[in-house]
Short mmCIF file of C-alpha atoms and ligand atoms in Angstrom, two decimals:
data_model
loop_
_atom_site.label_atom_id
_atom_site.label_comp_id
_atom_site.label_asym_id
_atom_site.label_seq_id
_atom_site.Cartn_x
_atom_site.Cartn_y
_atom_site.Cartn_z
CA LYS A 1 12.23 -8.30 -20.84
CA ALA A 2 8.59 -8.87 -20.04
CA ASN A 3 8.24 -12.50 -18.91
CA ASN A 4 4.60 -12.50 -19.90
CA LEU A 5 3.60 -13.51 -16.40
CA GLY A 6 0.19 -11.87 -16.96
CA SER A 7 -1.10 -14.14 -19.73
CA LYS A 8 0.19 -17.23 -17.94
CA ILE A 9 -1.63 -16.62 -14.71
CA ARG A 10 -4.77 -14.80 -15.82
CA ASP A 11 -6.88 -17.96 -15.61
CA GLU A 12 -6.12 -18.07 -11.91
CA PHE A 13 -8.23 -14.92 -11.49
CA PRO A 14 -11.98 -15.63 -11.93
CA ILE A 15 -12.82 -11.91 -11.97
CA PHE A 16 -11.62 -11.54 -15.56
CA LYS A 17 -13.90 -14.18 -17.13
CA ASN A 18 -16.80 -13.03 -14.96
CA ASN A 19 -16.54 -9.43 -16.11
CA GLU A 20 -16.26 -9.80 -19.85
CA LYS A 21 -18.89 -7.54 -21.39
CA SER A 22 -20.79 -7.57 -24.61
CA VAL A 23 -20.78 -4.12 -26.25
CA ASN A 24 -22.64 -3.86 -29.58
CA GLY A 25 -22.44 -7.63 -29.98
CA GLN A 26 -18.69 -7.62 -29.40
CA THR A 27 -17.08 -9.28 -26.37
CA LYS A 28 -14.90 -6.83 -24.50
CA PRO A 29 -12.38 -8.35 -22.09
CA PHE A 30 -12.19 -6.90 -18.60
CA VAL A 31 -9.14 -4.64 -18.60
CA TYR A 32 -8.33 -3.99 -14.97
CA LEU A 33 -5.68 -1.31 -14.63
CA ASP A 34 -6.38 -0.15 -11.10
CA SER A 35 -4.31 -2.62 -9.10
CA ALA A 36 -2.70 0.21 -7.10
CA VAL A 37 -6.06 0.82 -5.44
CA SER A 38 -6.59 -2.89 -4.80
CA ALA A 39 -5.39 -6.06 -6.51
CA GLN A 40 -7.66 -8.81 -7.80
CA LYS A 41 -7.60 -12.17 -6.04
CA PRO A 42 -6.31 -15.52 -7.35
CA LYS A 43 -8.32 -18.72 -6.82
CA HIS A 44 -5.65 -19.86 -4.38
CA VAL A 45 -6.61 -17.03 -2.00
CA ILE A 46 -10.36 -17.29 -2.60
CA GLN A 47 -10.30 -21.06 -2.06
CA ALA A 48 -8.24 -20.81 1.11
CA MET A 49 -10.83 -18.43 2.57
CA VAL A 50 -13.76 -20.62 1.45
CA ASN A 51 -12.07 -23.73 2.91
CA HIS A 52 -11.51 -21.93 6.18
CA LEU A 53 -15.13 -20.76 6.36
CA GLU A 54 -16.50 -24.18 5.42
CA ASN A 55 -14.29 -26.30 7.67
CA ASP A 56 -12.45 -24.42 10.38
CA TYR A 57 -14.09 -21.10 11.17
CA GLY A 58 -14.26 -20.17 14.84
CA SER A 59 -13.37 -17.12 16.88
CA VAL A 60 -9.73 -16.97 17.92
CA HIS A 61 -8.21 -17.21 21.39
CA ARG A 62 -11.64 -17.64 22.97
CA GLY A 63 -12.76 -21.24 22.65
CA ALA A 64 -11.66 -24.61 24.06
CA TYR A 65 -13.34 -26.38 21.14
CA GLY A 66 -12.05 -27.66 17.79
CA VAL A 67 -12.83 -24.92 15.30
CA SER A 68 -11.68 -22.17 17.66
CA ILE A 69 -8.44 -24.02 18.39
CA ARG A 70 -7.80 -24.58 14.67
CA SER A 71 -8.61 -20.96 13.81
CA SER A 72 -6.33 -19.71 16.59
CA GLN A 73 -3.52 -21.95 15.33
CA MET A 74 -3.97 -20.66 11.77
CA TYR A 75 -4.08 -17.05 13.03
CA GLU A 76 -0.81 -17.36 14.97
CA ASP A 77 0.89 -19.46 12.26
CA THR A 78 0.08 -16.68 9.79
CA ARG A 79 1.65 -14.14 12.13
CA HIS A 80 4.89 -16.16 11.88
CA LYS A 81 4.57 -16.35 8.11
CA VAL A 82 4.06 -12.57 7.86
CA ALA A 83 7.10 -11.88 10.06
CA LYS A 84 9.27 -14.08 7.84
CA PHE A 85 7.86 -12.46 4.70
CA ILE A 86 8.76 -8.98 5.98
CA ASP A 87 12.21 -9.72 7.39
CA PRO A 88 13.78 -12.78 9.06
CA LYS A 89 15.23 -10.30 11.55
CA ILE A 90 11.83 -9.81 13.21
CA ASN A 91 9.64 -12.34 15.00
CA ALA A 92 5.92 -12.98 15.12
CA ASN A 93 5.56 -11.01 18.36
CA GLN A 94 6.35 -7.86 16.42
CA VAL A 95 3.50 -8.30 13.93
CA VAL A 96 0.09 -6.74 14.61
CA PHE A 97 -2.99 -7.45 12.50
CA THR A 98 -4.91 -4.21 11.91
CA ARG A 99 -7.76 -3.25 9.55
CA GLY A 100 -5.42 -1.77 6.95
CA THR A 101 -2.40 0.46 6.38
CA THR A 102 -4.53 3.41 7.48
CA GLU A 103 -5.26 1.94 10.90
CA ALA A 104 -1.64 0.83 11.27
CA LEU A 105 -0.32 4.36 10.65
CA ASN A 106 -2.91 5.79 13.03
CA ILE A 107 -1.83 3.36 15.78
CA LEU A 108 1.78 4.44 15.22
CA ALA A 109 1.14 8.17 15.11
CA TYR A 110 -1.05 8.08 18.21
CA GLY A 111 1.27 5.87 20.24
CA ILE A 112 4.47 7.57 19.16
CA SER A 113 3.10 11.02 19.91
CA ASP A 114 2.25 9.80 23.40
CA VAL A 115 5.66 8.32 24.19
CA TYR A 116 8.25 10.07 22.03
CA LEU A 117 7.04 13.60 21.21
CA ASN A 118 7.00 16.88 23.10
CA GLU A 119 6.70 20.53 22.04
CA ASN A 120 10.36 20.61 20.93
CA SER A 121 10.03 17.63 18.61
CA ARG A 122 9.90 17.61 14.85
CA ILE A 123 8.12 15.09 12.63
CA VAL A 124 9.37 14.91 9.03
CA ILE A 125 7.38 13.49 6.11
CA PRO A 126 7.35 14.18 2.36
CA ALA A 127 4.72 16.68 1.26
CA ILE A 128 3.38 14.19 -1.26
CA GLU A 129 2.29 11.40 1.07
CA HIS A 130 -1.00 9.56 0.91
CA HIS A 131 -3.46 11.10 3.37
CA ALA A 132 -3.07 7.97 5.53
CA ASN A 133 0.56 8.92 6.20
CA LEU A 134 -0.14 12.63 6.52
CA ILE A 135 -3.28 13.29 8.55
CA PRO A 136 -2.29 11.05 11.52
CA TRP A 137 0.96 13.07 11.81
CA GLN A 138 -0.91 16.37 11.53
CA GLN A 139 -3.08 15.19 14.41
CA ALA A 140 -0.04 14.06 16.40
CA ALA A 141 1.64 17.45 15.88
CA LEU A 142 -1.54 19.24 16.98
CA ARG A 143 -1.87 17.07 20.07
CA LYS A 144 1.74 17.60 21.12
CA ASP A 145 2.04 21.18 19.83
CA CYS A 146 5.17 20.16 17.92
CA GLU A 147 6.46 20.79 14.42
CA LEU A 148 5.48 18.81 11.34
CA ALA A 149 7.98 19.59 8.55
CA TYR A 150 7.51 18.52 4.95
CA ILE A 151 10.18 17.42 2.50
CA SER A 152 9.36 19.17 -0.75
CA MET A 153 9.84 17.95 -4.31
CA LEU A 154 12.41 18.96 -6.86
CA GLY A 155 10.85 19.82 -10.19
CA LYS A 156 7.40 21.27 -10.42
CA LYS A 157 5.61 19.56 -13.25
CA GLY A 158 5.48 16.62 -15.52
CA ASN A 159 7.68 13.64 -14.88
CA GLN A 160 10.60 15.39 -13.19
CA LEU A 161 9.48 15.14 -9.58
CA THR A 162 11.87 13.65 -7.01
CA LEU A 163 12.24 14.05 -3.27
CA ASN A 164 14.46 16.99 -2.37
CA LEU A 165 17.16 15.11 -0.49
CA SER A 166 19.31 18.10 0.39
CA GLU A 167 16.27 19.70 2.00
CA ALA A 168 15.54 16.42 3.81
CA GLU A 169 19.06 16.50 5.22
CA LYS A 170 18.49 20.03 6.55
CA LEU A 171 15.14 19.08 8.12
CA ILE A 172 16.27 15.83 9.73
CA THR A 173 18.18 17.19 12.74
CA LYS A 174 18.53 16.20 16.37
CA ASN A 175 15.01 17.45 17.22
CA THR A 176 13.57 15.08 14.63
CA LYS A 177 11.95 12.16 16.40
CA ILE A 178 10.02 10.65 13.49
CA VAL A 179 10.57 10.33 9.77
CA SER A 180 7.72 8.59 7.97
CA LEU A 181 7.43 8.00 4.24
CA ALA A 182 6.05 5.73 1.58
CA TYR A 183 8.48 3.35 -0.10
CA VAL A 184 6.56 3.61 -3.40
CA GLY A 185 4.22 6.56 -4.01
CA ASN A 186 0.61 5.74 -4.83
CA VAL A 187 -0.04 8.68 -7.15
CA ILE A 188 2.91 8.86 -9.54
CA GLY A 189 4.55 5.58 -8.54
CA GLN A 190 7.95 7.02 -7.66
CA ILE A 191 10.29 4.79 -5.69
CA ASN A 192 11.47 6.92 -2.80
CA PRO A 193 15.16 6.81 -1.79
CA ILE A 194 14.44 5.10 1.52
CA GLU A 195 18.02 4.05 2.17
CA GLU A 196 19.25 7.65 2.02
CA ILE A 197 16.39 8.87 4.20
CA ILE A 198 16.91 6.05 6.72
CA ALA A 199 20.63 6.93 6.92
CA MET A 200 19.76 10.59 7.63
CA ALA A 201 17.26 9.58 10.33
CA LYS A 202 19.59 7.10 12.00
CA LYS A 203 22.35 9.70 12.15
CA VAL A 204 20.19 11.86 14.43
CA GLY A 205 18.54 9.00 16.35
CA SER A 206 15.09 9.43 14.77
CA LEU A 207 12.58 6.62 14.32
CA VAL A 208 11.77 5.68 10.71
CA ILE A 209 8.40 4.43 9.53
CA LEU A 210 7.80 3.03 6.07
CA ASP A 211 4.38 3.00 4.44
CA CYS A 212 4.73 -0.10 2.28
CA ALA A 213 1.16 -0.21 0.96
CA GLN A 214 2.36 0.12 -2.65
CA SER A 215 5.64 -1.74 -2.39
CA MET A 216 4.93 -5.01 -0.64
CA SER A 217 3.94 -7.00 -3.74
CA THR A 218 6.94 -5.88 -5.80
CA HIS A 219 9.83 -5.09 -3.44
CA GLU A 220 11.41 -7.77 -1.28
CA GLU A 221 14.14 -5.94 0.62
CA TYR A 222 14.29 -6.76 4.31
CA LEU A 223 13.02 -3.47 5.67
CA PHE A 224 14.03 -3.84 9.30
CA SER A 225 17.53 -4.85 8.20
CA LEU A 226 17.60 -1.60 6.22
CA GLY A 227 16.85 0.30 9.42
CA ALA A 228 13.06 0.75 9.56
CA ASP A 229 11.52 0.85 13.03
CA ALA A 230 8.00 0.13 11.81
CA ILE A 231 6.32 -0.74 8.54
CA ALA A 232 2.69 -0.97 7.45
CA PHE A 233 0.98 -2.59 4.48
CA SER A 234 -2.43 -3.70 3.22
CA PRO A 235 -2.91 -7.31 2.07
CA HIS A 236 -5.66 -6.24 -0.36
CA LYS A 237 -2.90 -4.75 -2.55
CA LEU A 238 -0.98 -8.04 -2.27
CA TYR A 239 -3.62 -10.24 -3.96
CA GLY A 240 -5.16 -10.88 -0.54
CA PRO A 241 -8.41 -9.78 1.10
CA SER A 242 -9.47 -6.31 2.25
CA GLY A 243 -10.40 -5.59 5.86
CA ILE A 244 -6.99 -6.53 7.22
CA GLY A 245 -3.68 -4.71 7.51
CA VAL A 246 -0.24 -5.44 8.87
CA LEU A 247 1.77 -3.32 11.27
CA ALA A 248 5.23 -4.57 12.15
CA MET A 249 7.26 -2.77 14.79
CA SER A 250 10.64 -2.95 16.51
CA GLU A 251 10.66 -4.71 19.88
CA GLU A 252 11.07 -1.31 21.53
CA LEU A 253 7.97 0.14 19.85
CA ILE A 254 5.76 -2.86 20.46
CA GLU A 255 6.67 -2.71 24.13
CA LYS A 256 6.46 1.05 24.61
CA LEU A 257 3.51 2.18 22.49
CA PRO A 258 0.15 2.43 24.22
CA PRO A 259 -2.94 0.98 22.55
CA SER A 260 -5.52 3.37 21.12
CA THR A 261 -8.43 0.90 20.93
CA PHE A 262 -9.68 -0.81 24.04
CA GLY A 263 -11.84 -3.85 24.70
CA GLY A 264 -11.72 -7.64 24.81
CA GLY A 265 -8.62 -9.66 24.00
CA MET A 266 -6.03 -7.03 24.98
CA ILE A 267 -6.14 -6.97 28.77
CA SER A 268 -4.34 -8.81 31.56
CA ASP A 269 -6.65 -7.48 34.26
CA VAL A 270 -9.75 -5.32 34.52
CA THR A 271 -11.36 -3.90 37.62
CA LEU A 272 -14.03 -1.22 37.81
CA GLU A 273 -11.29 1.31 38.52
CA GLU A 274 -8.57 0.45 36.01
CA SER A 275 -7.24 -2.03 33.50
CA GLN A 276 -3.91 -3.48 32.45
CA TRP A 277 -2.85 -4.49 28.95
CA ILE A 278 -1.16 -7.66 27.90
CA SER A 279 2.16 -7.27 26.11
CA GLY A 280 2.91 -8.11 22.48
CA PRO A 281 0.75 -7.66 19.39
CA ALA A 282 -2.54 -8.57 21.10
CA LYS A 283 -2.31 -5.23 22.94
CA PHE A 284 -3.24 -3.59 19.63
CA GLU A 285 -5.87 -6.14 18.57
CA ALA A 286 -8.88 -5.35 20.74
CA GLY A 287 -12.11 -7.04 19.71
CA THR A 288 -12.73 -9.91 17.29
CA PRO A 289 -10.04 -9.67 14.62
CA PRO A 290 -10.42 -10.32 10.88
CA ILE A 291 -9.97 -14.10 11.13
CA THR A 292 -10.84 -15.34 7.64
CA GLU A 293 -8.90 -12.38 6.23
CA VAL A 294 -5.80 -13.50 8.11
CA CYS A 295 -6.24 -16.89 6.45
CA GLY A 296 -6.48 -15.11 3.08
CA LEU A 297 -3.35 -13.10 3.85
CA GLY A 298 -1.41 -16.31 4.52
CA ALA A 299 -2.55 -17.72 1.18
CA ALA A 300 -1.69 -14.45 -0.58
CA ILE A 301 1.86 -14.53 0.79
CA ASP A 302 2.27 -18.13 -0.42
CA TRP A 303 0.97 -17.14 -3.84
CA VAL A 304 3.19 -14.05 -4.15
CA GLU A 305 6.28 -15.94 -3.01
CA LYS A 306 5.60 -18.67 -5.55
CA LYS A 307 5.36 -16.12 -8.37
CA GLY A 308 8.29 -14.12 -7.00
CA ARG A 309 8.14 -10.45 -6.13
CA LYS A 310 11.04 -9.63 -8.44
CA ASN A 311 9.22 -11.36 -11.28
CA ILE A 312 6.02 -9.48 -10.52
CA HIS A 313 7.94 -6.22 -10.39
CA ASN A 314 9.83 -6.80 -13.65
CA HIS A 315 6.66 -7.86 -15.42
CA SER A 316 4.52 -4.97 -14.15
CA SER A 317 7.15 -2.29 -14.69
CA GLU A 318 7.88 -3.56 -18.20
CA LEU A 319 4.19 -3.18 -19.06
CA ALA A 320 4.15 0.26 -17.45
CA LYS A 321 7.08 1.28 -19.65
CA ILE A 322 5.36 0.06 -22.82
CA PHE A 323 2.22 1.93 -21.79
CA LEU A 324 4.24 5.08 -21.09
CA ASP A 325 5.93 4.89 -24.49
CA GLY A 326 2.53 4.45 -26.12
CA LEU A 327 1.10 7.47 -24.31
CA LYS A 328 3.84 9.64 -25.83
CA ASN A 329 2.34 9.03 -29.26
CA ILE A 330 -1.09 10.28 -28.26
CA ASN A 331 -1.92 13.96 -28.65
CA ASP A 332 -2.67 16.14 -25.61
CA ILE A 333 -1.39 13.67 -23.02
CA GLU A 334 0.69 14.93 -20.13
CA VAL A 335 2.48 12.28 -18.01
CA PHE A 336 3.26 12.81 -14.33
CA SER A 337 5.05 9.58 -13.43
CA PRO A 338 8.84 9.30 -13.52
CA GLU A 339 10.48 8.18 -16.75
CA SER A 340 12.83 5.55 -15.44
CA GLY A 341 10.53 2.62 -16.20
CA GLN A 342 11.03 0.94 -12.85
CA GLU A 343 7.51 1.64 -11.60
CA THR A 344 4.17 -0.08 -11.94
CA ILE A 345 2.05 3.10 -11.91
CA ILE A 346 1.66 5.65 -14.70
CA SER A 347 -0.37 8.78 -13.94
CA PHE A 348 -1.37 11.17 -16.66
CA ARG A 349 -4.02 13.54 -17.88
CA HIS A 350 -5.52 14.52 -21.19
CA LYS A 351 -5.37 18.28 -21.68
CA LYS A 352 -8.83 18.40 -23.26
CA ILE A 353 -10.69 15.62 -21.43
CA HIS A 354 -11.15 15.78 -17.69
CA ALA A 355 -9.77 12.76 -15.81
CA HIS A 356 -13.26 11.78 -14.59
CA ASP A 357 -14.66 11.93 -18.11
CA MET A 358 -11.73 9.86 -19.34
CA ALA A 359 -12.40 7.21 -16.66
CA THR A 360 -16.05 7.06 -17.72
CA ILE A 361 -15.14 6.75 -21.40
CA LEU A 362 -12.71 3.94 -20.54
CA ASP A 363 -15.37 2.20 -18.46
CA SER A 364 -17.64 2.17 -21.50
CA GLU A 365 -14.89 0.03 -23.10
CA ASN A 366 -14.75 -2.22 -20.00
CA ILE A 367 -11.45 -0.68 -18.88
CA ALA A 368 -11.03 0.13 -15.18
CA MET A 369 -8.69 3.02 -14.29
CA ARG A 370 -8.93 5.38 -11.36
CA ALA A 371 -9.38 9.12 -11.76
CA GLY A 372 -9.20 11.73 -9.02
CA HIS A 373 -6.90 13.07 -6.33
CA HIS A 374 -5.77 9.59 -5.20
CA CYS A 375 -5.91 10.52 -1.51
CA ALA A 376 -2.99 12.94 -1.88
CA TRP A 377 -4.36 16.46 -2.24
CA PRO A 378 -1.10 18.22 -1.44
CA LEU A 379 0.65 16.36 -4.29
CA ILE A 380 -2.20 17.05 -6.70
CA ARG A 381 -1.86 20.76 -5.84
CA ILE A 382 1.94 20.66 -6.32
CA LEU A 383 1.33 19.17 -9.76
CA GLY A 384 -1.04 22.04 -10.53
CA VAL A 385 -3.95 19.85 -11.62
CA ASP A 386 -7.32 19.01 -10.08
CA ALA A 387 -7.29 15.30 -10.93
CA LEU A 388 -5.15 12.67 -12.61
CA ILE A 389 -5.92 9.38 -14.23
CA ARG A 390 -3.85 6.51 -12.90
CA CYS A 391 -3.03 3.31 -14.75
CA SER A 392 -1.46 0.61 -12.59
CA PHE A 393 -0.18 -2.86 -13.44
CA ALA A 394 0.06 -6.13 -11.56
CA ALA A 395 1.04 -9.78 -12.01
CA TYR A 396 -2.06 -10.59 -14.09
CA SER A 397 -1.79 -7.57 -16.43
CA ASP A 398 -0.72 -8.32 -19.99
CA ARG A 399 0.20 -6.75 -23.33
CA ASP A 400 -3.42 -6.86 -24.49
CA ASP A 401 -4.40 -4.65 -21.54
CA VAL A 402 -1.80 -2.10 -22.62
CA GLU A 403 -2.86 -2.10 -26.26
CA ILE A 404 -6.59 -1.96 -25.54
CA ALA A 405 -6.10 0.90 -23.05
CA LEU A 406 -3.88 2.92 -25.42
CA GLU A 407 -6.34 2.50 -28.26
CA ALA A 408 -9.24 3.63 -26.06
CA ILE A 409 -7.32 6.68 -24.81
CA LYS A 410 -6.40 7.58 -28.39
CA ASN A 411 -10.05 7.32 -29.45
CA ALA A 412 -11.42 9.12 -26.38
CA SER A 413 -11.28 12.56 -28.02
CA LYS A 414 -13.81 11.33 -30.61
CA LYS A 415 -16.27 10.59 -27.80
CA VAL A 416 -16.44 14.00 -26.11
N1 PMP B 501 -0.56 4.47 1.78
C1 PMP B 501 -0.47 4.28 0.46
C2 PMP B 501 0.80 4.65 -0.25
C3 PMP B 501 -1.56 3.75 -0.24
O1 PMP B 501 -1.48 3.58 -1.56
C4 PMP B 501 -2.73 3.40 0.46
C5 PMP B 501 -3.93 2.82 -0.27
N2 PMP B 501 -4.36 3.60 -1.33
C6 PMP B 501 -2.76 3.60 1.84
C7 PMP B 501 -1.66 4.13 2.46
C8 PMP B 501 -3.97 3.26 2.66
O2 PMP B 501 -4.22 1.89 2.61
P1 PMP B 501 -5.61 1.30 3.10
O3 PMP B 501 -6.67 2.09 2.38
O4 PMP B 501 -5.58 -0.13 2.68
O5 PMP B 501 -5.68 1.49 4.57
#
C-alpha cells in the first residue's frame, strides 16, 4: 500500500512552493514527474552544501590550512560513507568521484579496453541501454577491433518487452570479457534480471558492470556481493547535486585500469620525460574535484537512508501503478512500460498527439514530464516510435500529482 511518503515530505523540498503558478487566476501546484532525469533536492542537502560553502570550503588535499583540512576530511569521510552505502564488502579506496555516471562508464570502457580486450574479445550489452552505457563500448570495440554483441528484447511492442535471456546465454561465452547493463532501464523502467546475467558472466569469467543511475535511490541490494565488478551512479538522481558521479570498482580493477584524464592530484612523480600515477581512487580524479557536491552527496545518502530505499521504492512504484491504471482509461494511449507495477517509470504515447506537443500541453498546466528519445535511440527504434513521454515518480510524488497529470492528459486532445 502507498505509505503516502510524498505528502509527508513535500515541505522538505522548497522547489514545489517556489514553482506554484497562477494560471487564469488559479494556483496550479508544481507537478514534477521527471525525477528519472534528475531528482529535486531536500533542504537537508541544500543546507549541507550552503553550510559547507559558508564555513568550511577549501580545495582538497592541497592546503595545510583549516578550511582545506576540513574540506579534505569531509571529502574522504564521504568516500567511506559512499562505500558503505553501496556494499559493506567494499572499502573507500574502491570509490572514485567522477562527474557523473557518463564519465564513470567512459573511464571503465577506456581502461578495460586497454587492459582486458583484444581482437578476439566480445563485449555484451543489451540493445536498449542508455547511450552512456552504449557509446563508450562502441568506441572500445572500435579501438580494439573486437566484437560488441547486443542482447535483444523479447516482444516487439507495447508493454511486453523483456531481455532475451536465452540469447544472452548464447552470447556470453568464454570470449566474453565484459557484460555491462543497467539495473533499471531509464526509458521504460524495466528492472533487468541482473542476478541471472551476473551468473552467466561469472560462469565464463567475464567482468560485470552495472549502470545503477536509475536504481540507486530505490534498490538497496549489495551489488558487489551479488557479483558486480564495477558500478556507476549519479547523485543528482539520488536527491543530491549534479556535477558529481560515483564509480566503484573491484580492487583488481582499481589497481589495473589506467587513468584517461591526466593532471594535478593523480601523480606520484613527474619529470619532463614521463610521469607516474598514484594508486587508489585519486588516480582517476585529476584536477580539482567537485568538493561541495561531494558534501551534498553525503547529505543525500543520509537523507535517503533515513527515508529508506525500500519505502521510497514502494511509494514510487505504487504511484506509478495507479498512474498506469488511470492511463488505461484514456483514449488513444499506448503504454510501453512493463505491467508488473514494480517500477517508478511509466512511458507512453498518445496516438494523436506527438510526445513533444503533449509535454508542452502539460507544461501549460505546470506539469513537468520529459518527452523524446531519452538517450536511447536503439530502444526507441525497437519500439517503432520517434518519441515517448515519460512519467517518473520519486519520494516526494503524491496522489495529487497522479490525478492532476491524468486529468491533463485526458483533456489534452481538446487542446490540439
Ligand atoms: N544511465 C542511465 C540508465 C541513466 O538514466 C542516465 C541518466 N539519464 C545515465 C546513465 C547518465 O547519467 P548522467 O547524465 O548523470 O551522467
